[in-house]
PDB file of C-alpha atoms in Angstrom:
ATOM      1  CA  MET O  44      -3.034 -10.210  99.678  1.00  0.00           C
ATOM      2  CA  SER O  45      -3.205  -6.503 100.498  1.00  0.00           C
ATOM      3  CA  PRO O  46      -4.335  -5.385 103.988  1.00  0.00           C
ATOM      4  CA  SER O  47      -7.414  -3.741 102.496  1.00  0.00           C
ATOM      5  CA  LEU O  48      -8.555  -6.990 100.877  1.00  0.00           C
ATOM      6  CA  GLN O  49      -7.828  -8.919 104.046  1.00  0.00           C
ATOM      7  CA  PHE O  50      -9.859  -6.421 106.065  1.00  0.00           C
ATOM      8  CA  GLY O  51     -12.714  -6.515 103.593  1.00  0.00           C
ATOM      9  CA  ARG O  52     -12.791 -10.306 103.583  1.00  0.00           C
ATOM     10  CA  LYS O  53     -12.717 -10.372 107.392  1.00  0.00           C
ATOM     11  CA  LYS O  54     -15.740  -8.070 107.542  1.00  0.00           C
ATOM     12  CA  ARG O  55     -17.651 -10.283 105.110  1.00  0.00           C
ATOM     13  CA  ILE O  56     -16.823 -13.419 107.090  1.00  0.00           C
ATOM     14  CA  ASP O  57     -17.846 -11.782 110.387  1.00  0.00           C
ATOM     15  CA  ARG O  58     -21.171 -10.678 108.982  1.00  0.00           C
ATOM     16  CA  LEU O  59     -21.930 -14.135 107.661  1.00  0.00           C
ATOM     17  CA  ALA O  60     -21.094 -15.548 111.067  1.00  0.00           C
ATOM     18  CA  TYR O  61     -24.045 -13.764 112.734  1.00  0.00           C
ATOM     19  CA  PRO O  62     -27.203 -15.896 112.940  1.00  0.00           C
ATOM     20  CA  LEU O  63     -30.129 -14.651 110.904  1.00  0.00           C
ATOM     21  CA  HIS O  64     -33.111 -13.502 112.981  1.00  0.00           C
ATOM     22  CA  SER O  65     -36.279 -11.636 112.183  1.00  0.00           C
ATOM     23  CA  TYR O  66     -36.015  -8.261 113.964  1.00  0.00           C
ATOM     24  CA  PRO O  67     -37.994  -5.051 113.403  1.00  0.00           C
ATOM     25  CA  MET O  68     -36.440  -2.851 110.738  1.00  0.00           C
ATOM     26  CA  HIS O  69     -34.479   0.176 111.982  1.00  0.00           C
ATOM     27  CA  LYS O  70     -34.236   3.511 110.223  1.00  0.00           C
ATOM     28  CA  THR O  71     -31.600   6.193 110.726  1.00  0.00           C
ATOM     29  CA  ILE O  72     -33.375   9.466 111.598  1.00  0.00           C
ATOM     30  CA  GLU O  73     -32.477  12.970 112.776  1.00  0.00           C
ATOM     31  CA  PRO O  74     -35.296  14.301 115.011  1.00  0.00           C
ATOM     32  CA  THR O  75     -35.109  17.819 116.393  1.00  0.00           C
ATOM     33  CA  ILE O  76     -34.814  16.533 119.978  1.00  0.00           C
ATOM     34  CA  LEU O  77     -33.803  13.362 121.800  1.00  0.00           C
ATOM     35  CA  TYR O  78     -36.353  13.148 124.564  1.00  0.00           C
ATOM     36  CA  PHE O  79     -37.132   9.552 125.399  1.00  0.00           C
ATOM     37  CA  GLY O  80     -39.001   9.895 128.679  1.00  0.00           C
ATOM     38  CA  THR O  81     -37.944  10.952 132.167  1.00  0.00           C
ATOM     39  CA  PRO O  82     -39.743  11.929 135.402  1.00  0.00           C
ATOM     40  CA  VAL O  83     -41.347  15.350 135.534  1.00  0.00           C
ATOM     41  CA  ALA O  84     -39.876  17.744 138.092  1.00  0.00           C
ATOM     42  CA  LEU O  85     -41.217  21.077 139.332  1.00  0.00           C
ATOM     43  CA  ILE O  86     -38.299  23.376 140.181  1.00  0.00           C
ATOM     44  CA  SER O  87     -39.123  26.087 142.689  1.00  0.00           C
ATOM     45  CA  THR O  88     -36.807  29.111 142.929  1.00  0.00           C
ATOM     46  CA  LEU O  89     -37.026  32.707 144.168  1.00  0.00           C
ATOM     47  CA  ASN O  90     -37.363  35.775 141.966  1.00  0.00           C
ATOM     48  CA  GLU O  91     -35.570  39.051 142.655  1.00  0.00           C
ATOM     49  CA  ASP O  92     -38.545  40.383 144.634  1.00  0.00           C
ATOM     50  CA  GLY O  93     -38.683  37.272 146.823  1.00  0.00           C
ATOM     51  CA  SER O  94     -41.735  35.765 145.118  1.00  0.00           C
ATOM     52  CA  PRO O  95     -41.545  32.061 144.191  1.00  0.00           C
ATOM     53  CA  ASN O  96     -41.328  30.701 140.670  1.00  0.00           C
ATOM     54  CA  ILE O  97     -42.128  27.168 139.466  1.00  0.00           C
ATOM     55  CA  ALA O  98     -40.689  25.589 136.326  1.00  0.00           C
ATOM     56  CA  PRO O  99     -41.991  22.253 135.024  1.00  0.00           C
ATOM     57  CA  MET O 100     -39.218  20.246 133.379  1.00  0.00           C
ATOM     58  CA  SER O 101     -38.093  16.663 132.809  1.00  0.00           C
ATOM     59  CA  SER O 102     -34.449  16.846 131.755  1.00  0.00           C
ATOM     60  CA  ALA O 103     -33.090  15.592 135.075  1.00  0.00           C
ATOM     61  CA  TRP O 104     -31.125  12.653 136.420  1.00  0.00           C
ATOM     62  CA  TRP O 105     -29.598  11.673 139.761  1.00  0.00           C
ATOM     63  CA  LEU O 106     -26.468   9.948 140.997  1.00  0.00           C
ATOM     64  CA  GLY O 107     -25.878   9.557 144.712  1.00  0.00           C
ATOM     65  CA  TRP O 108     -27.131  12.753 146.349  1.00  0.00           C
ATOM     66  CA  SER O 109     -26.491  14.968 143.312  1.00  0.00           C
ATOM     67  CA  CYS O 110     -28.839  15.882 140.489  1.00  0.00           C
ATOM     68  CA  MET O 111     -28.174  17.220 136.997  1.00  0.00           C
ATOM     69  CA  LEU O 112     -30.775  19.613 135.614  1.00  0.00           C
ATOM     70  CA  GLY O 113     -30.955  20.711 131.991  1.00  0.00           C
ATOM     71  CA  LEU O 114     -32.779  24.039 131.711  1.00  0.00           C
ATOM     72  CA  GLY O 115     -33.350  26.479 128.887  1.00  0.00           C
ATOM     73  CA  SER O 116     -31.142  29.538 129.279  1.00  0.00           C
ATOM     74  CA  MET O 117     -34.022  31.839 128.291  1.00  0.00           C
ATOM     75  CA  GLY O 118     -36.120  30.841 131.292  1.00  0.00           C
ATOM     76  CA  LYS O 119     -36.506  32.557 134.645  1.00  0.00           C
ATOM     77  CA  THR O 120     -35.403  29.441 136.533  1.00  0.00           C
ATOM     78  CA  SER O 121     -31.921  29.543 134.973  1.00  0.00           C
ATOM     79  CA  ASP O 122     -31.624  33.203 135.970  1.00  0.00           C
ATOM     80  CA  ASN O 123     -32.754  32.470 139.531  1.00  0.00           C
ATOM     81  CA  LEU O 124     -30.397  29.513 139.970  1.00  0.00           C
ATOM     82  CA  LEU O 125     -27.436  31.542 138.784  1.00  0.00           C
ATOM     83  CA  ARG O 126     -28.318  34.380 141.150  1.00  0.00           C
ATOM     84  CA  THR O 127     -29.407  32.571 144.334  1.00  0.00           C
ATOM     85  CA  ARG O 128     -27.782  29.121 143.916  1.00  0.00           C
ATOM     86  CA  GLU O 129     -30.790  27.510 145.630  1.00  0.00           C
ATOM     87  CA  CYS O 130     -33.863  25.530 144.591  1.00  0.00           C
ATOM     88  CA  VAL O 131     -36.276  22.765 145.518  1.00  0.00           C
ATOM     89  CA  ILE O 132     -36.731  19.862 143.111  1.00  0.00           C
ATOM     90  CA  ASN O 133     -40.312  18.662 143.602  1.00  0.00           C
ATOM     91  CA  LEU O 134     -41.403  15.385 141.993  1.00  0.00           C
ATOM     92  CA  PRO O 135     -45.131  15.105 141.238  1.00  0.00           C
ATOM     93  CA  SER O 136     -46.842  11.744 140.946  1.00  0.00           C
ATOM     94  CA  GLN O 137     -49.369  10.775 138.308  1.00  0.00           C
ATOM     95  CA  GLU O 138     -52.099  12.258 140.507  1.00  0.00           C
ATOM     96  CA  GLN O 139     -50.716  15.799 140.061  1.00  0.00           C
ATOM     97  CA  VAL O 140     -50.720  15.761 136.245  1.00  0.00           C
ATOM     98  CA  THR O 141     -53.490  18.367 135.885  1.00  0.00           C
ATOM     99  CA  HIS O 142     -51.609  20.749 138.177  1.00  0.00           C
ATOM    100  CA  VAL O 143     -48.460  20.313 136.104  1.00  0.00           C
ATOM    101  CA  ASP O 144     -50.294  20.843 132.826  1.00  0.00           C
ATOM    102  CA  ARG O 145     -51.638  24.220 134.005  1.00  0.00           C
ATOM    103  CA  LEU O 146     -48.038  25.472 134.115  1.00  0.00           C
ATOM    104  CA  ALA O 147     -47.476  24.746 130.428  1.00  0.00           C
ATOM    105  CA  LEU O 148     -46.579  27.752 128.243  1.00  0.00           C
ATOM    106  CA  THR O 149     -46.073  30.053 131.239  1.00  0.00           C
ATOM    107  CA  THR O 150     -42.892  31.863 132.190  1.00  0.00           C
ATOM    108  CA  GLY O 151     -41.832  33.959 135.145  1.00  0.00           C
ATOM    109  CA  LYS O 152     -39.707  36.133 132.875  1.00  0.00           C
ATOM    110  CA  ASN O 153     -40.996  39.618 132.068  1.00  0.00           C
ATOM    111  CA  PRO O 154     -40.751  40.664 129.303  1.00  0.00           C
ATOM    112  CA  VAL O 155     -41.213  37.275 127.683  1.00  0.00           C
ATOM    113  CA  PRO O 156     -38.308  36.448 125.336  1.00  0.00           C
ATOM    114  CA  GLU O 157     -39.369  36.924 121.735  1.00  0.00           C
ATOM    115  CA  LYS O 158     -38.755  33.315 120.759  1.00  0.00           C
ATOM    116  CA  LYS O 159     -40.787  31.969 123.686  1.00  0.00           C
ATOM    117  CA  MET O 160     -43.580  34.402 122.860  1.00  0.00           C
ATOM    118  CA  SER O 161     -43.666  32.995 119.322  1.00  0.00           C
ATOM    119  CA  TRP O 162     -44.122  29.527 120.851  1.00  0.00           C
ATOM    120  CA  GLY O 163     -47.189  30.734 122.771  1.00  0.00           C
ATOM    121  CA  TYR O 164     -45.657  31.479 126.202  1.00  0.00           C
ATOM    122  CA  HIS O 165     -47.054  34.242 128.386  1.00  0.00           C
ATOM    123  CA  TYR O 166     -45.845  35.889 131.591  1.00  0.00           C
ATOM    124  CA  GLU O 167     -47.323  34.508 134.795  1.00  0.00           C
ATOM    125  CA  PRO O 168     -46.174  36.010 138.116  1.00  0.00           C
ATOM    126  CA  ASP O 169     -48.122  33.655 140.426  1.00  0.00           C
ATOM    127  CA  LYS O 170     -47.604  30.094 139.278  1.00  0.00           C
ATOM    128  CA  PHE O 171     -48.662  28.526 142.560  1.00  0.00           C
ATOM    129  CA  SER O 172     -52.147  29.998 142.156  1.00  0.00           C
ATOM    130  CA  ILE O 173     -52.707  29.085 138.512  1.00  0.00           C
ATOM    131  CA  ALA O 174     -51.480  25.527 139.130  1.00  0.00           C
ATOM    132  CA  GLY O 175     -53.548  25.098 142.298  1.00  0.00           C
ATOM    133  CA  LEU O 176     -50.449  24.197 144.309  1.00  0.00           C
ATOM    134  CA  THR O 177     -49.494  25.062 147.888  1.00  0.00           C
ATOM    135  CA  PRO O 178     -46.125  26.514 148.978  1.00  0.00           C
ATOM    136  CA  THR O 179     -44.647  25.185 152.196  1.00  0.00           C
ATOM    137  CA  ARG O 180     -41.517  26.294 154.045  1.00  0.00           C
ATOM    138  CA  SER O 181     -38.190  24.612 153.294  1.00  0.00           C
ATOM    139  CA  LEU O 182     -35.704  23.808 156.055  1.00  0.00           C
ATOM    140  CA  THR O 183     -32.344  24.752 154.539  1.00  0.00           C
ATOM    141  CA  VAL O 184     -33.051  26.875 151.436  1.00  0.00           C
ATOM    142  CA  GLU O 185     -35.234  29.912 150.772  1.00  0.00           C
ATOM    143  CA  PRO O 186     -37.412  28.641 147.875  1.00  0.00           C
ATOM    144  CA  PRO O 187     -40.571  26.892 149.093  1.00  0.00           C
ATOM    145  CA  ARG O 188     -41.424  23.241 148.658  1.00  0.00           C
ATOM    146  CA  ILE O 189     -44.635  22.189 146.901  1.00  0.00           C
ATOM    147  CA  ALA O 190     -46.892  20.531 149.471  1.00  0.00           C
ATOM    148  CA  GLU O 191     -48.776  18.352 146.972  1.00  0.00           C
ATOM    149  CA  CYS O 192     -45.626  16.711 145.564  1.00  0.00           C
ATOM    150  CA  PRO O 193     -44.791  13.376 147.241  1.00  0.00           C
ATOM    151  CA  VAL O 194     -41.027  13.951 146.881  1.00  0.00           C
ATOM    152  CA  GLN O 195     -39.304  17.256 147.669  1.00  0.00           C
ATOM    153  CA  MET O 196     -35.538  17.812 147.466  1.00  0.00           C
ATOM    154  CA  GLU O 197     -33.918  20.969 148.798  1.00  0.00           C
ATOM    155  CA  GLY O 198     -30.738  21.681 146.881  1.00  0.00           C
ATOM    156  CA  ILE O 199     -27.889  24.087 146.222  1.00  0.00           C
ATOM    157  CA  VAL O 200     -26.058  24.742 142.960  1.00  0.00           C
ATOM    158  CA  HIS O 201     -22.612  23.180 143.081  1.00  0.00           C
ATOM    159  CA  ASP O 202     -21.642  23.952 139.474  1.00  0.00           C
ATOM    160  CA  TRP O 203     -23.118  24.890 136.114  1.00  0.00           C
ATOM    161  CA  HIS O 204     -22.093  25.345 132.493  1.00  0.00           C
ATOM    162  CA  PRO O 205     -23.678  26.018 129.090  1.00  0.00           C
ATOM    163  CA  PHE O 206     -24.865  22.766 127.577  1.00  0.00           C
ATOM    164  CA  GLY O 207     -25.707  21.202 124.260  1.00  0.00           C
ATOM    165  CA  LYS O 208     -25.315  21.681 120.548  1.00  0.00           C
ATOM    166  CA  ASN O 209     -27.832  23.747 118.615  1.00  0.00           C
ATOM    167  CA  VAL O 210     -29.737  24.397 121.824  1.00  0.00           C
ATOM    168  CA  SER O 211     -29.773  27.321 124.252  1.00  0.00           C
ATOM    169  CA  ALA O 212     -29.500  25.547 127.599  1.00  0.00           C
ATOM    170  CA  ASN O 213     -27.597  25.350 130.869  1.00  0.00           C
ATOM    171  CA  ALA O 214     -26.623  22.266 132.867  1.00  0.00           C
ATOM    172  CA  PHE O 215     -26.802  22.640 136.653  1.00  0.00           C
ATOM    173  CA  GLU O 216     -25.251  20.248 139.165  1.00  0.00           C
ATOM    174  CA  ILE O 217     -27.445  20.375 142.251  1.00  0.00           C
ATOM    175  CA  HIS O 218     -26.364  18.898 145.578  1.00  0.00           C
ATOM    176  CA  ILE O 219     -29.357  17.672 147.596  1.00  0.00           C
ATOM    177  CA  VAL O 220     -29.196  18.792 151.235  1.00  0.00           C
ATOM    178  CA  ARG O 221     -32.639  17.736 152.518  1.00  0.00           C
ATOM    179  CA  LEU O 222     -35.040  15.086 151.236  1.00  0.00           C
ATOM    180  CA  HIS O 223     -38.741  14.974 152.170  1.00  0.00           C
ATOM    181  CA  VAL O 224     -40.854  11.963 151.117  1.00  0.00           C
ATOM    182  CA  GLU O 225     -44.512  11.205 151.697  1.00  0.00           C
ATOM    183  CA  GLU O 226     -44.620   8.562 154.442  1.00  0.00           C
ATOM    184  CA  SER O 227     -46.968   6.255 152.532  1.00  0.00           C
ATOM    185  CA  LEU O 228     -44.248   5.725 149.899  1.00  0.00           C
ATOM    186  CA  LEU O 229     -41.571   4.497 152.288  1.00  0.00           C
ATOM    187  CA  THR O 230     -40.401   0.967 152.966  1.00  0.00           C
ATOM    188  CA  GLU O 231     -41.075  -0.519 156.374  1.00  0.00           C
ATOM    189  CA  ASP O 232     -37.401  -0.449 157.370  1.00  0.00           C
ATOM    190  CA  ASP O 233     -37.511   2.024 160.245  1.00  0.00           C
ATOM    191  CA  SER O 234     -33.725   2.109 160.682  1.00  0.00           C
ATOM    192  CA  ARG O 235     -33.153   3.595 157.214  1.00  0.00           C
ATOM    193  CA  PRO O 236     -36.303   3.877 155.118  1.00  0.00           C
ATOM    194  CA  HIS O 237     -36.121   4.083 151.348  1.00  0.00           C
ATOM    195  CA  ILE O 238     -38.729   4.814 148.697  1.00  0.00           C
ATOM    196  CA  ASP O 239     -40.701   1.694 147.815  1.00  0.00           C
ATOM    197  CA  PRO O 240     -40.669   1.358 143.995  1.00  0.00           C
ATOM    198  CA  GLN O 241     -43.930  -0.583 144.136  1.00  0.00           C
ATOM    199  CA  LYS O 242     -45.667   2.443 145.668  1.00  0.00           C
ATOM    200  CA  TRP O 243     -43.977   5.378 143.903  1.00  0.00           C
ATOM    201  CA  ARG O 244     -45.705   6.362 140.665  1.00  0.00           C
ATOM    202  CA  PRO O 245     -43.747   9.207 139.049  1.00  0.00           C
ATOM    203  CA  LEU O 246     -45.239  11.318 136.296  1.00  0.00           C
ATOM    204  CA  ILE O 247     -43.296  10.682 133.080  1.00  0.00           C
ATOM    205  CA  MET O 248     -42.943  13.026 130.118  1.00  0.00           C
ATOM    206  CA  SER O 249     -41.948  11.543 126.759  1.00  0.00           C
ATOM    207  CA  PHE O 250     -41.710  13.811 123.715  1.00  0.00           C
ATOM    208  CA  CYS O 251     -43.783  16.430 125.577  1.00  0.00           C
ATOM    209  CA  ARG O 252     -46.628  14.028 126.427  1.00  0.00           C
ATOM    210  CA  PHE O 253     -47.610  12.738 129.875  1.00  0.00           C
ATOM    211  CA  PHE O 254     -47.423   9.078 130.836  1.00  0.00           C
ATOM    212  CA  GLY O 255     -47.622   7.033 134.005  1.00  0.00           C
ATOM    213  CA  VAL O 256     -45.856   3.811 134.888  1.00  0.00           C
ATOM    214  CA  GLY O 257     -47.362   0.349 134.982  1.00  0.00           C
ATOM    215  CA  GLY O 258     -46.449  -2.608 137.108  1.00  0.00           C
ATOM    216  CA  GLU O 259     -43.034  -4.235 137.247  1.00  0.00           C
ATOM    217  CA  VAL O 260     -42.369  -5.913 133.889  1.00  0.00           C
ATOM    218  CA  HIS O 261     -39.601  -8.337 134.923  1.00  0.00           C
ATOM    219  CA  PRO O 262     -37.708  -9.379 138.045  1.00  0.00           C
ATOM    220  CA  SER O 263     -34.388  -7.567 138.473  1.00  0.00           C
ATOM    221  CA  ARG O 264     -31.284  -9.507 139.448  1.00  0.00           C
ATOM    222  CA  LEU O 265     -29.591  -6.226 140.379  1.00  0.00           C
ATOM    223  CA  ALA O 266     -32.416  -5.308 142.783  1.00  0.00           C
ATOM    224  CA  GLU O 267     -31.975  -8.631 144.606  1.00  0.00           C
ATOM    225  CA  SER O 268     -28.176  -8.551 144.640  1.00  0.00           C
ATOM    226  CA  ASN O 269     -25.678  -7.923 147.422  1.00  0.00           C
ATOM    227  CA  PHE O 270     -24.949  -4.613 145.702  1.00  0.00           C
ATOM    228  CA  MET O 271     -28.392  -3.258 146.551  1.00  0.00           C
ATOM    229  CA  SER O 272     -28.055  -4.495 150.125  1.00  0.00           C
ATOM    230  CA  PHE O 273     -24.825  -2.527 150.311  1.00  0.00           C
ATOM    231  CA  VAL O 274     -26.482   0.573 148.839  1.00  0.00           C
ATOM    232  CA  ARG O 275     -29.319   0.436 151.370  1.00  0.00           C
ATOM    233  CA  LYS O 276     -26.897   0.219 154.273  1.00  0.00           C
ATOM    234  CA  GLY O 277     -23.836   2.020 152.950  1.00  0.00           C
ATOM    235  CA  THR O 278     -24.949   5.647 152.569  1.00  0.00           C
ATOM    236  CA  THR O 279     -24.087   7.731 155.608  1.00  0.00           C
ATOM    237  CA  MET O 280     -24.358  11.370 156.576  1.00  0.00           C
ATOM    238  CA  THR O 281     -21.701  12.828 158.827  1.00  0.00           C
ATOM    239  CA  ALA O 282     -22.516  15.180 161.699  1.00  0.00           C
ATOM    240  CA  ALA O 283     -21.014  18.063 159.723  1.00  0.00           C
ATOM    241  CA  ASN O 284     -23.463  17.374 156.891  1.00  0.00           C
ATOM    242  CA  ARG O 285     -26.400  18.038 159.191  1.00  0.00           C
ATOM    243  CA  ASN O 286     -25.216  21.513 160.129  1.00  0.00           C
ATOM    244  CA  GLY O 287     -26.295  23.227 156.945  1.00  0.00           C
ATOM    245  CA  PRO O 288     -26.502  23.265 153.164  1.00  0.00           C
ATOM    246  CA  ASN O 289     -22.894  24.322 152.619  1.00  0.00           C
ATOM    247  CA  THR O 290     -21.421  21.172 154.162  1.00  0.00           C
ATOM    248  CA  ASN O 291     -23.307  18.578 152.224  1.00  0.00           C
ATOM    249  CA  ARG O 292     -20.669  16.097 151.111  1.00  0.00           C
ATOM    250  CA  ARG O 293     -21.867  12.538 151.597  1.00  0.00           C
ATOM    251  CA  GLU O 294     -20.145   9.200 151.610  1.00  0.00           C
ATOM    252  CA  VAL O 295     -22.056   7.229 149.010  1.00  0.00           C
ATOM    253  CA  ALA O 296     -21.789   3.572 148.185  1.00  0.00           C
ATOM    254  CA  PRO O 297     -19.774   3.179 144.952  1.00  0.00           C
ATOM    255  CA  LEU O 298     -21.718   2.287 141.840  1.00  0.00           C
ATOM    256  CA  HIS O 299     -20.695  -0.417 139.429  1.00  0.00           C
ATOM    257  CA  GLU O 300     -21.371  -0.097 135.711  1.00  0.00           C
ATOM    258  CA  ASP O 301     -24.737  -1.839 135.605  1.00  0.00           C
ATOM    259  CA  SER O 302     -26.190   0.241 138.439  1.00  0.00           C
ATOM    260  CA  ALA O 303     -26.120   3.427 136.354  1.00  0.00           C
ATOM    261  CA  LYS O 304     -28.280   2.029 133.590  1.00  0.00           C
TER     262      LYS O 304
END
């Protein structure tokens, strides 16, 4: 028997070996974006004249004390990050959704890029005022924090590169140098407090619409494992790290495969 027939027969046997179940039908599609739902972040940066800019976005993820941001290359925030290498990543909760929505279709870039203008964007020089938000001084970077946001991360740009296919965007690797968290969200472990997931209610954006989060849907074996005990106790900051934003390397507990899901 030829290899091709053997291979074909093997495929048929393997398929027949799977048990038959009634699952929802799947369809192969090609949407314009893949945007399944992530926390909203408000990125504060400084313009050339020293005034602050705020960009609402949700293409962000974290690992250890580093964050990856995906930002449109036409926006003012990309320009500011490339020039100053500093920002604050502010995370609003569900309670700040109306403030976030007021920032929609605004840009700090003047003149407004033609494509963004066709989408309905307009130039707004004072985003703090139109959003009803309050700037507050950062400790290690020049851009201000947003007082109303329960989580505020001061960061510096470690690296960046153009990103994506058929999209005009930049990917920024941000190293977090200071973290500020609303006290009511912290665990009761005074030695090394963490954010309590039962109390933190991030604002989620999925396909450009706002959502909150409900209660816990299922117990997590990972959350109760020795791995999480190690993570809670195993992250340390050296004395050199505390001296400033340019010496921010941290020793972080290693992650196994499941922890990155």
